[in-house]
Amino acid sequence: MPKELALTRFDTPHVPRPHVNAIVRPHHFFSPEDRRRAALIAGWNVFQFPSEMLQGGDLLSDSGTTTLTLEQLSAMVLGDEAYGSNWGYFQLLETFEKTFGISQKTWNIYLFHQGRAAEHALYSHIGKSGLVIPSNGFFDTTRANAEANGIRALDIPRVRYTKNEIFGGDIDLVELERTLKTHTASVPFVLLTITNNTGGGQPVSMENIQEVRTLCKRYKTSLFLDACRFAENAWFIKRHEAGHAQKSISKIVHDMFSLCDGFTISLKKDGLSHMGGALVIRNSAPLLKHKPQLAEELRDHQILTEGHPTYGGMTGRDIMSAVEGLRHVVDEHYLEGRIGLVHDFGSYLAKLGIPIVKPVGGHAVYIDVDRFFAGTKMKREDFGGISLTALLLLKGVRLCELGAFAFGTYDSKAKKDVLPPKNYVRAAVPRNKYEQNDLYYVADCIKGLFENREKLPRAVPTYGRDKTLRHFKARFRLEW
Ligand code: F0G
């Protein structure tokens, strides 16, 4: 080996990011008192708080919050805003073929403006009440779309691991088979959310996808993916599942999608775009065999609610952003940097003593609210997770409660809160937006409140406790 190379073959504790800043957004500065006034107007609801005031870090969502690459921005300039068959549409079809290995010849492709619009189309056309869809974990709006159509959204995540604990997103195969046996005729499809947002952003293993596929075949039903974070899921398979290390991310993605009969996707996550979504169904999917008119019904739904099939609900610019985003997202250097940053944030939080969900998933770090308040007088129905997110607003930091309040309901007759099994606060990391220092500041703020956890107030809903999708709409009073 040349001497120069030999001398520089040492490891470094820090690694460079897989990109440099090409455009930045300067902050406007606000005082904690300014933020308190705004938070009171917002009823301490993080969704209602002005994002302009968040100098500390806006980790509310990783959806549609990506900083675009210059390649995406320049592709967007070339966006064709034609009403029919715009130039980008054909490129998007090609990109879908390259990325997922699916072509229009054997798959029905429907474009939508975002993921939930695609879900709404699917769930409102697959049938009537009485259906059951087993899943490793429904995301909140996905569940709402299923339940609004009388469909039972059944979460059966695997709770015990015999093999690789990294794959905390796996579905429980024993429960799945039991469900398929009991409800044979009423399962339109099994849904695997990759990665499992509700379960902690945890990946699903290739082995689990294969086993679900086998069960679906045996019980003559379809396998659908909620594929929002497909590339991050593929990265975990490559890094952590035996037999995949030598494959490219693209090959792993192709393998994952070759096992499914259909998928919904929000292009606002691993599409690296600000808008966009799709519903894709294989011509030979058992779902279409059982309901042959579905493909046409979905096309009509798309035209009635979104637009011509060649743009769905997307502008020509959105389409070009997704074309370039899907090309970039399978880049291993990008994924390594992205998931490395999220994991480094998780390790720092853990080092500060904050109870987080482990192992850390791909897009977010989840704080375990029950353990955060363990030993204090805070009860689950005091919504400590809401108080934590409310007080962080004063430090210019926004996280999202995904726990007792977001996933709980209120039984008005019994005047009682119905509490969900998981109680988390999520710090979702937008793609290509923040650096290590930003995330360490967020962690330091969480630590400041953790040290004062005995003194944190209860969050009392003053509006919306009994409403559906209440976390988006509610208002609170902090009670000391
Ligand atoms: N499925 C999953 C797993 C999601 O995480 C989301 C959105 C959707 C579907 C819906 O997609 O927003 O384009 O309509 N998740 C965002 C989040 C909102 O913050 O986790 P969408």
Short mmCIF file of C-alpha atoms and ligand atoms in Angstrom, two decimals:
data_model
loop_
_atom_site.label_atom_id
_atom_site.label_comp_id
_atom_site.label_asym_id
_atom_site.label_seq_id
_atom_site.Cartn_x
_atom_site.Cartn_y
_atom_site.Cartn_z
CA MET A 1 0.00 0.00 0.00
CA PRO A 2 1.35 3.51 -0.78
CA LYS A 3 2.81 5.21 2.33
CA GLU A 4 0.41 8.13 2.11
CA LEU A 5 -2.58 5.80 2.23
CA ALA A 6 -1.10 3.64 5.00
CA LEU A 7 -0.51 6.69 7.20
CA THR A 8 -4.08 7.87 6.93
CA ARG A 9 -5.73 4.51 7.64
CA PHE A 10 -6.89 5.44 11.14
CA ASP A 11 -10.47 5.58 12.39
CA THR A 12 -12.06 8.85 13.52
CA PRO A 13 -14.84 9.15 16.10
CA HIS A 14 -16.71 11.58 13.85
CA VAL A 15 -17.63 11.11 10.21
CA PRO A 16 -18.53 13.80 7.66
CA ARG A 17 -22.15 14.18 6.60
CA PRO A 18 -23.04 12.79 3.15
CA HIS A 19 -23.82 16.35 1.92
CA VAL A 20 -23.00 20.01 2.50
CA ASN A 21 -25.38 22.92 3.01
CA ALA A 22 -26.20 24.58 -0.29
CA ILE A 23 -29.12 26.72 0.91
CA VAL A 24 -30.00 27.74 4.47
CA ARG A 25 -32.97 29.36 6.18
CA PRO A 26 -31.84 31.89 8.82
CA HIS A 27 -33.86 31.83 12.06
CA HIS A 28 -35.84 34.73 13.43
CA PHE A 29 -35.26 35.02 17.14
CA PHE A 30 -37.95 34.94 19.80
CA SER A 31 -37.89 35.02 23.60
CA PRO A 32 -39.37 32.31 25.84
CA GLU A 33 -42.04 34.87 26.85
CA ASP A 34 -42.96 35.41 23.14
CA ARG A 35 -43.29 31.65 22.80
CA ARG A 36 -45.37 31.32 25.96
CA ARG A 37 -47.85 33.88 24.60
CA ALA A 38 -48.05 31.96 21.30
CA ALA A 39 -48.44 28.63 23.14
CA LEU A 40 -51.36 29.98 25.20
CA ILE A 41 -53.07 31.14 22.00
CA ALA A 42 -52.42 27.64 20.54
CA GLY A 43 -53.97 26.00 23.64
CA TRP A 44 -50.60 24.25 24.11
CA ASN A 45 -51.36 22.16 21.02
CA VAL A 46 -48.05 21.67 19.20
CA PHE A 47 -49.76 21.49 15.80
CA GLN A 48 -51.16 25.00 16.33
CA PHE A 49 -47.84 26.55 17.37
CA PRO A 50 -46.15 28.82 14.77
CA SER A 51 -43.16 27.00 13.27
CA GLU A 52 -41.33 30.31 12.81
CA MET A 53 -40.72 30.37 16.57
CA LEU A 54 -38.93 27.02 16.64
CA GLN A 55 -35.26 27.97 16.66
CA GLY A 56 -34.47 24.93 18.76
CA GLY A 57 -35.62 22.21 16.38
CA ASP A 58 -38.90 21.23 14.78
CA LEU A 59 -39.09 17.48 15.22
CA LEU A 60 -42.87 17.28 14.93
CA SER A 61 -42.69 15.15 11.79
CA ASP A 62 -40.29 13.78 9.21
CA SER A 63 -43.08 14.05 6.64
CA GLY A 64 -42.82 16.67 3.89
CA THR A 65 -40.13 18.41 5.93
CA THR A 66 -37.10 17.22 3.95
CA THR A 67 -34.51 19.74 2.78
CA LEU A 68 -34.40 19.17 -0.98
CA THR A 69 -31.20 18.47 -2.88
CA LEU A 70 -30.05 20.86 -5.60
CA GLU A 71 -30.74 18.03 -8.04
CA GLN A 72 -34.37 17.99 -6.90
CA LEU A 73 -34.68 21.77 -7.08
CA SER A 74 -33.29 21.85 -10.61
CA ALA A 75 -35.52 18.94 -11.67
CA MET A 76 -38.51 20.88 -10.29
CA VAL A 77 -37.72 23.79 -12.59
CA LEU A 78 -38.27 21.32 -15.44
CA GLY A 79 -41.67 20.29 -14.02
CA ASP A 80 -44.25 20.13 -16.79
CA GLU A 81 -47.59 21.56 -15.65
CA ALA A 82 -49.60 20.08 -18.53
CA TYR A 83 -53.09 18.85 -17.67
CA GLY A 84 -52.65 15.49 -19.37
CA SER A 85 -49.62 13.21 -19.67
CA ASN A 86 -47.02 15.67 -18.40
CA TRP A 87 -43.38 14.86 -19.15
CA GLY A 88 -42.56 14.03 -15.51
CA TYR A 89 -45.31 11.39 -15.33
CA PHE A 90 -43.41 9.14 -17.72
CA GLN A 91 -40.23 9.69 -15.76
CA LEU A 92 -42.04 8.82 -12.55
CA LEU A 93 -43.27 5.56 -14.09
CA GLU A 94 -39.70 4.76 -15.09
CA THR A 95 -38.48 5.66 -11.60
CA PHE A 96 -41.11 3.40 -10.01
CA GLU A 97 -39.86 0.58 -12.22
CA LYS A 98 -36.23 1.24 -11.27
CA THR A 99 -36.93 1.79 -7.58
CA PHE A 100 -39.56 -0.81 -6.77
CA GLY A 101 -39.31 -3.13 -9.77
CA ILE A 102 -42.95 -2.50 -10.73
CA SER A 103 -44.22 -1.64 -14.18
CA GLN A 104 -47.51 -0.34 -15.48
CA LYS A 105 -47.91 -3.52 -17.52
CA THR A 106 -48.49 -5.69 -14.47
CA TRP A 107 -49.45 -3.14 -11.80
CA ASN A 108 -52.18 -0.49 -11.44
CA ILE A 109 -50.57 2.79 -10.41
CA TYR A 110 -52.67 5.60 -8.93
CA LEU A 111 -51.07 8.92 -7.98
CA PHE A 112 -52.40 11.01 -5.09
CA HIS A 113 -51.37 14.24 -3.42
CA GLN A 114 -50.25 12.43 -0.26
CA GLY A 115 -50.31 9.07 1.47
CA ARG A 116 -53.63 9.36 3.29
CA ALA A 117 -55.48 10.30 0.09
CA ALA A 118 -54.26 7.01 -1.40
CA GLU A 119 -55.32 5.21 1.78
CA HIS A 120 -58.70 6.90 1.75
CA ALA A 121 -59.31 5.67 -1.81
CA LEU A 122 -58.28 2.11 -0.92
CA TYR A 123 -60.13 1.79 2.38
CA SER A 124 -63.33 3.39 1.14
CA HIS A 125 -63.58 0.99 -1.82
CA ILE A 126 -62.48 -2.41 -0.53
CA GLY A 127 -65.74 -3.35 1.03
CA LYS A 128 -68.07 -2.75 3.85
CA SER A 129 -67.99 -3.22 7.57
CA GLY A 130 -67.07 -6.62 8.93
CA LEU A 131 -63.61 -6.68 7.37
CA VAL A 132 -60.49 -7.15 9.45
CA ILE A 133 -57.00 -5.99 8.47
CA PRO A 134 -54.20 -7.42 10.59
CA SER A 135 -51.03 -5.33 10.75
CA ASN A 136 -47.75 -4.92 12.57
CA GLY A 137 -49.00 -1.40 13.32
CA PHE A 138 -51.42 1.02 11.70
CA PHE A 139 -50.34 4.65 11.56
CA ASP A 140 -52.94 7.00 13.13
CA THR A 141 -54.47 8.39 9.93
CA THR A 142 -54.30 4.96 8.26
CA ARG A 143 -56.22 3.46 11.17
CA ALA A 144 -58.70 6.33 11.00
CA ASN A 145 -59.27 5.68 7.29
CA ALA A 146 -59.90 1.98 7.93
CA GLU A 147 -62.17 2.58 10.92
CA ALA A 148 -64.13 5.34 9.17
CA ASN A 149 -65.17 2.58 6.74
CA GLY A 150 -66.16 0.14 9.47
CA ILE A 151 -63.01 -1.96 8.97
CA ARG A 152 -61.31 -3.39 12.06
CA ALA A 153 -57.65 -2.30 12.13
CA LEU A 154 -55.94 -5.00 14.16
CA ASP A 155 -52.41 -4.34 15.45
CA ILE A 156 -50.51 -7.55 16.21
CA PRO A 157 -46.85 -6.55 16.54
CA ARG A 158 -44.43 -9.25 17.58
CA VAL A 159 -43.61 -8.76 21.21
CA ARG A 160 -41.06 -11.45 21.83
CA TYR A 161 -37.93 -11.96 19.76
CA THR A 162 -36.08 -15.12 19.27
CA LYS A 163 -33.67 -13.87 16.66
CA ASN A 164 -32.77 -10.32 15.74
CA GLU A 165 -34.08 -7.68 18.12
CA ILE A 166 -33.34 -4.88 15.67
CA PHE A 167 -36.47 -5.89 13.75
CA GLY A 168 -38.94 -4.62 16.32
CA GLY A 169 -41.38 -3.86 13.49
CA ASP A 170 -42.12 -7.53 12.73
CA ILE A 171 -45.69 -8.79 12.88
CA ASP A 172 -46.58 -11.66 15.23
CA LEU A 173 -46.87 -14.67 12.91
CA VAL A 174 -48.73 -16.88 15.38
CA GLU A 175 -51.38 -14.23 15.97
CA LEU A 176 -51.52 -13.55 12.24
CA GLU A 177 -52.20 -17.17 11.38
CA ARG A 178 -54.84 -17.37 14.11
CA THR A 179 -56.53 -14.26 12.69
CA LEU A 180 -56.37 -15.55 9.12
CA LYS A 181 -57.89 -18.88 10.22
CA THR A 182 -60.71 -17.25 12.18
CA HIS A 183 -61.56 -14.55 9.64
CA THR A 184 -60.56 -16.27 6.38
CA ALA A 185 -63.15 -14.59 4.16
CA SER A 186 -63.00 -11.17 5.78
CA VAL A 187 -59.31 -10.24 5.51
CA PRO A 188 -58.91 -8.20 2.28
CA PHE A 189 -55.18 -7.91 2.94
CA VAL A 190 -52.51 -8.01 5.61
CA LEU A 191 -50.74 -4.67 6.06
CA LEU A 192 -47.06 -4.39 6.93
CA THR A 193 -45.96 -0.85 7.76
CA ILE A 194 -42.30 -0.49 6.83
CA THR A 195 -40.85 0.89 9.03
CA ASN A 196 -43.43 0.63 11.81
CA ASN A 197 -44.03 4.27 12.77
CA THR A 198 -46.42 3.50 15.62
CA GLY A 199 -44.19 0.84 17.15
CA GLY A 200 -41.16 3.14 17.44
CA GLY A 201 -40.07 3.49 13.81
CA GLN A 202 -38.74 -0.07 13.90
CA PRO A 203 -37.91 -2.03 10.74
CA VAL A 204 -39.54 -5.24 9.49
CA SER A 205 -37.16 -8.07 8.56
CA MET A 206 -37.10 -9.64 5.08
CA GLU A 207 -37.74 -12.97 6.76
CA ASN A 208 -40.92 -11.64 8.35
CA ILE A 209 -42.13 -10.20 5.02
CA GLN A 210 -41.45 -13.59 3.37
CA GLU A 211 -43.29 -15.47 6.10
CA VAL A 212 -46.28 -13.15 5.89
CA ARG A 213 -46.27 -13.67 2.14
CA THR A 214 -46.40 -17.44 2.63
CA LEU A 215 -49.31 -17.14 5.06
CA CYS A 216 -51.16 -14.79 2.70
CA LYS A 217 -50.76 -17.31 -0.13
CA ARG A 218 -51.98 -20.13 2.09
CA TYR A 219 -55.10 -18.18 3.10
CA LYS A 220 -55.59 -16.67 -0.38
CA THR A 221 -55.36 -13.08 0.70
CA SER A 222 -53.11 -10.19 -0.31
CA LEU A 223 -50.06 -8.64 1.30
CA PHE A 224 -49.95 -4.83 1.22
CA LEU A 225 -47.14 -2.59 2.40
CA ASP A 226 -47.50 0.85 3.91
CA ALA A 227 -44.22 1.72 2.28
CA CYS A 228 -43.56 5.31 3.42
CA ARG A 229 -40.08 4.51 4.79
CA PHE A 230 -39.13 1.63 2.48
CA ALA A 231 -35.51 2.72 1.91
CA GLU A 232 -34.78 3.09 5.63
CA ASN A 233 -36.28 -0.37 6.14
CA ALA A 234 -34.04 -1.78 3.38
CA TRP A 235 -30.98 -0.22 5.01
CA PHE A 236 -31.71 -2.11 8.27
CA ILE A 237 -32.09 -5.36 6.32
CA LYS A 238 -28.73 -4.82 4.63
CA ARG A 239 -26.96 -3.91 7.86
CA HIS A 240 -28.59 -6.24 10.34
CA GLU A 241 -30.18 -9.26 8.68
CA ALA A 242 -28.05 -12.26 7.80
CA GLY A 243 -27.58 -12.89 4.08
CA HIS A 244 -28.21 -9.36 2.80
CA ALA A 245 -24.95 -7.49 3.48
CA GLN A 246 -23.62 -7.96 -0.05
CA LYS A 247 -26.79 -6.78 -1.81
CA SER A 248 -27.36 -3.21 -2.92
CA ILE A 249 -30.19 -1.23 -1.30
CA SER A 250 -31.96 -1.25 -4.68
CA LYS A 251 -31.81 -5.04 -4.86
CA ILE A 252 -33.22 -5.35 -1.34
CA VAL A 253 -36.03 -2.90 -2.18
CA HIS A 254 -36.86 -4.95 -5.30
CA ASP A 255 -36.92 -8.13 -3.21
CA MET A 256 -39.23 -6.53 -0.62
CA PHE A 257 -41.70 -5.31 -3.22
CA SER A 258 -41.63 -8.57 -5.20
CA LEU A 259 -43.29 -10.15 -2.16
CA CYS A 260 -46.28 -7.80 -1.96
CA ASP A 261 -49.53 -7.51 -3.91
CA GLY A 262 -49.89 -3.80 -3.42
CA PHE A 263 -48.77 -0.80 -1.45
CA THR A 264 -49.64 2.71 -0.41
CA ILE A 265 -46.86 5.24 -0.14
CA SER A 266 -46.49 8.80 1.03
CA LEU A 267 -43.73 10.35 -1.07
CA LYS A 268 -43.28 12.91 1.74
CA LYS A 269 -41.00 10.50 3.62
CA ASP A 270 -38.62 8.33 1.58
CA GLY A 271 -39.76 10.06 -1.62
CA LEU A 272 -37.78 12.97 -0.09
CA SER A 273 -40.50 15.31 -1.36
CA HIS A 274 -42.86 17.90 0.06
CA MET A 275 -45.98 16.37 -1.49
CA GLY A 276 -47.06 13.22 -3.24
CA GLY A 277 -48.42 9.75 -2.71
CA ALA A 278 -49.47 6.63 -4.56
CA LEU A 279 -51.57 3.49 -4.38
CA VAL A 280 -50.20 0.57 -6.36
CA ILE A 281 -51.89 -2.81 -6.89
CA ARG A 282 -50.60 -5.83 -8.78
CA ASN A 283 -52.98 -7.01 -11.54
CA SER A 284 -52.86 -10.52 -10.10
CA ALA A 285 -53.52 -9.47 -6.46
CA PRO A 286 -56.08 -11.72 -4.74
CA LEU A 287 -57.82 -8.48 -3.69
CA LEU A 288 -58.62 -7.75 -7.36
CA LYS A 289 -59.64 -11.37 -7.96
CA HIS A 290 -62.17 -11.12 -5.13
CA LYS A 291 -63.34 -7.69 -6.28
CA PRO A 292 -62.63 -7.29 -10.02
CA GLN A 293 -64.41 -3.91 -10.30
CA LEU A 294 -62.06 -2.37 -7.71
CA ALA A 295 -59.39 -1.24 -10.21
CA GLU A 296 -61.95 0.79 -12.16
CA GLU A 297 -63.63 2.16 -9.03
CA LEU A 298 -60.28 3.41 -7.76
CA ARG A 299 -59.55 5.09 -11.09
CA ASP A 300 -62.89 6.89 -10.91
CA HIS A 301 -62.25 7.87 -7.29
CA GLN A 302 -58.88 9.29 -8.32
CA ILE A 303 -60.37 11.33 -11.16
CA LEU A 304 -63.23 12.61 -8.99
CA THR A 305 -61.08 13.66 -6.05
CA GLU A 306 -57.54 14.27 -7.30
CA GLY A 307 -57.31 14.79 -11.03
CA HIS A 308 -56.31 13.09 -14.23
CA PRO A 309 -54.50 9.77 -13.61
CA THR A 310 -51.30 11.19 -15.13
CA TYR A 311 -50.84 13.66 -12.29
CA GLY A 312 -53.18 12.52 -9.51
CA GLY A 313 -53.03 15.28 -6.94
CA MET A 314 -49.46 16.24 -7.75
CA THR A 315 -48.13 19.27 -9.60
CA GLY A 316 -45.54 18.71 -12.34
CA ARG A 317 -42.97 20.12 -9.88
CA ASP A 318 -43.97 17.61 -7.14
CA ILE A 319 -43.61 14.80 -9.65
CA MET A 320 -40.10 15.89 -10.65
CA SER A 321 -39.11 16.26 -6.99
CA ALA A 322 -40.25 12.68 -6.35
CA VAL A 323 -38.43 11.35 -9.44
CA GLU A 324 -35.16 12.77 -8.18
CA GLY A 325 -35.97 12.00 -4.51
CA LEU A 326 -36.60 8.30 -5.19
CA ARG A 327 -33.34 8.12 -7.11
CA HIS A 328 -31.40 9.67 -4.23
CA VAL A 329 -33.03 7.86 -1.31
CA VAL A 330 -31.57 4.46 -2.20
CA ASP A 331 -28.03 5.89 -2.10
CA GLU A 332 -26.26 4.01 0.64
CA HIS A 333 -24.15 6.99 1.72
CA TYR A 334 -27.30 9.03 2.16
CA LEU A 335 -28.98 6.29 4.23
CA GLU A 336 -25.87 5.68 6.32
CA GLY A 337 -25.67 9.40 7.19
CA ARG A 338 -29.39 9.71 7.80
CA ILE A 339 -29.85 6.70 10.04
CA GLY A 340 -26.46 7.30 11.67
CA LEU A 341 -27.60 10.77 12.74
CA VAL A 342 -30.87 9.47 14.21
CA HIS A 343 -28.96 6.77 16.10
CA ASP A 344 -26.38 9.20 17.39
CA PHE A 345 -29.22 11.39 18.69
CA GLY A 346 -30.73 8.35 20.40
CA SER A 347 -27.41 7.37 21.99
CA TYR A 348 -26.91 10.91 23.30
CA LEU A 349 -30.41 10.94 24.82
CA ALA A 350 -29.77 7.55 26.43
CA LYS A 351 -26.43 8.81 27.78
CA LEU A 352 -28.28 11.71 29.41
CA GLY A 353 -30.49 9.13 31.16
CA ILE A 354 -33.66 9.80 29.13
CA PRO A 355 -35.73 6.60 28.79
CA ILE A 356 -36.05 5.95 25.05
CA VAL A 357 -37.42 3.06 23.03
CA LYS A 358 -34.56 0.75 22.02
CA PRO A 359 -33.28 -0.19 19.58
CA VAL A 360 -33.74 3.16 17.85
CA GLY A 361 -35.59 2.92 14.52
CA GLY A 362 -34.96 4.78 11.28
CA HIS A 363 -36.65 8.16 11.36
CA ALA A 364 -37.22 9.11 14.97
CA VAL A 365 -36.35 8.61 18.60
CA TYR A 366 -39.29 7.74 20.87
CA ILE A 367 -39.29 8.76 24.52
CA ASP A 368 -41.07 6.30 26.79
CA VAL A 369 -43.39 8.62 28.73
CA ASP A 370 -44.33 6.02 31.37
CA ARG A 371 -40.69 5.50 32.27
CA PHE A 372 -39.98 9.23 32.01
CA PHE A 373 -42.50 9.93 34.80
CA ALA A 374 -41.98 6.69 36.77
CA GLY A 375 -41.89 7.38 40.49
CA THR A 376 -43.63 10.77 40.16
CA LYS A 377 -47.29 11.49 40.84
CA MET A 378 -48.01 11.87 37.09
CA LYS A 379 -50.66 9.34 36.01
CA ARG A 380 -51.26 8.27 32.41
CA GLU A 381 -54.55 10.17 32.29
CA ASP A 382 -52.67 13.33 33.33
CA PHE A 383 -51.16 13.29 29.83
CA GLY A 384 -47.58 13.92 30.92
CA GLY A 385 -46.42 13.50 27.32
CA ILE A 386 -48.55 16.50 26.34
CA SER A 387 -47.03 18.57 29.19
CA LEU A 388 -43.53 17.59 28.08
CA THR A 389 -44.17 18.65 24.47
CA ALA A 390 -45.92 21.84 25.68
CA LEU A 391 -43.01 22.99 27.86
CA LEU A 392 -40.46 22.18 25.16
CA LEU A 393 -42.18 24.75 22.94
CA LEU A 394 -40.86 27.44 25.31
CA LYS A 395 -37.31 26.29 24.43
CA GLY A 396 -38.14 26.50 20.71
CA VAL A 397 -38.38 22.71 20.37
CA ARG A 398 -41.34 20.81 18.95
CA LEU A 399 -41.92 17.09 19.44
CA CYS A 400 -45.10 15.07 19.04
CA GLU A 401 -47.05 13.10 21.63
CA LEU A 402 -47.97 9.69 20.22
CA GLY A 403 -49.35 8.03 23.30
CA ALA A 404 -52.03 8.31 25.98
CA PHE A 405 -53.62 11.33 24.33
CA ALA A 406 -53.02 10.77 20.59
CA PHE A 407 -53.95 7.10 20.63
CA GLY A 408 -56.33 7.11 23.58
CA THR A 409 -60.06 7.83 23.46
CA TYR A 410 -62.64 9.12 25.90
CA ASP A 411 -65.66 7.08 26.91
CA SER A 412 -68.22 9.85 27.43
CA LYS A 413 -70.80 7.50 28.99
CA ALA A 414 -68.44 6.09 31.62
CA LYS A 415 -66.62 9.46 31.82
CA LYS A 416 -63.32 7.61 31.54
CA ASP A 417 -60.19 7.76 29.42
CA VAL A 418 -59.49 4.61 27.42
CA LEU A 419 -55.72 4.35 27.35
CA PRO A 420 -53.62 2.72 24.59
CA PRO A 421 -50.85 0.16 25.26
CA LYS A 422 -48.04 2.53 24.24
CA ASN A 423 -47.26 5.95 25.62
CA TYR A 424 -44.55 7.74 23.67
CA VAL A 425 -43.36 11.19 22.71
CA ARG A 426 -41.71 11.13 19.28
CA ALA A 427 -38.78 13.20 18.11
CA ALA A 428 -38.94 12.71 14.32
CA VAL A 429 -35.85 13.84 12.45
CA PRO A 430 -36.57 15.62 9.13
CA ARG A 431 -34.32 14.41 6.33
CA ASN A 432 -31.24 16.46 5.36
CA LYS A 433 -32.30 19.31 7.66
CA TYR A 434 -30.56 19.15 11.03
CA GLU A 435 -27.03 18.50 12.22
CA GLN A 436 -25.74 16.74 15.30
CA ASN A 437 -25.50 19.97 17.28
CA ASP A 438 -29.17 20.83 16.67
CA LEU A 439 -30.27 17.42 17.91
CA TYR A 440 -28.00 17.60 20.96
CA TYR A 441 -29.67 20.90 21.89
CA VAL A 442 -33.07 19.17 21.71
CA ALA A 443 -31.73 16.37 23.92
CA ASP A 444 -30.31 18.87 26.44
CA CYS A 445 -33.74 20.56 26.69
CA ILE A 446 -35.42 17.19 27.30
CA LYS A 447 -32.84 16.47 30.00
CA GLY A 448 -33.60 19.84 31.67
CA LEU A 449 -37.25 18.85 31.99
CA PHE A 450 -36.39 15.26 32.96
CA GLU A 451 -34.42 16.57 35.93
CA ASN A 452 -37.53 18.51 36.98
CA ARG A 453 -39.99 15.72 36.19
CA GLU A 454 -41.46 15.79 39.72
CA LYS A 455 -42.59 19.36 39.09
CA LEU A 456 -44.10 18.99 35.61
CA PRO A 457 -47.78 19.98 35.37
CA ARG A 458 -50.70 17.83 34.26
CA ALA A 459 -52.24 18.61 30.87
CA VAL A 460 -56.00 18.99 31.20
CA PRO A 461 -57.90 18.99 27.89
CA THR A 462 -60.18 22.03 27.72
CA TYR A 463 -61.45 21.07 24.27
CA GLY A 464 -61.47 17.90 22.23
CA ARG A 465 -61.06 15.12 24.81
CA ASP A 466 -64.07 13.28 23.35
CA LYS A 467 -63.34 14.04 19.68
CA THR A 468 -62.00 11.74 16.97
CA LEU A 469 -58.39 12.42 15.87
CA ARG A 470 -58.31 14.58 18.96
CA HIS A 471 -54.57 15.27 19.13
CA PHE A 472 -54.81 17.45 16.02
CA LYS A 473 -57.67 19.53 17.40
CA ALA A 474 -57.48 19.61 21.21
CA ARG A 475 -56.61 22.49 23.52
CA PHE A 476 -55.11 22.12 26.99
CA ARG A 477 -54.61 23.88 30.31
CA LEU A 478 -51.44 23.12 32.26
CA GLU A 479 -52.40 22.38 35.85
CA TRP A 480 -49.76 22.57 38.60
N1 F0G B 1 -48.44 5.78 6.76
C1 F0G B 1 -47.46 6.05 7.64
C2 F0G B 1 -46.68 4.91 8.23
C3 F0G B 1 -47.15 7.36 7.99
O1 F0G B 1 -46.16 7.59 8.83
C4 F0G B 1 -47.92 8.40 7.41
C5 F0G B 1 -47.66 9.79 7.77
C6 F0G B 1 -48.92 8.09 6.49
C7 F0G B 1 -49.16 6.76 6.19
C8 F0G B 1 -49.75 9.13 5.81
O2 F0G B 1 -49.01 9.83 4.86
O3 F0G B 1 -48.91 12.18 5.68
O4 F0G B 1 -48.58 11.65 3.26
O5 F0G B 1 -50.80 11.47 4.28
N2 F0G B 1 -46.96 10.10 8.74
C9 F0G B 1 -46.59 11.44 9.16
C10 F0G B 1 -45.86 11.37 10.47
C11 F0G B 1 -47.70 12.43 9.15
O6 F0G B 1 -45.61 12.43 11.06
O7 F0G B 1 -45.46 10.28 10.89
P1 F0G B 1 -49.34 11.35 4.51
#
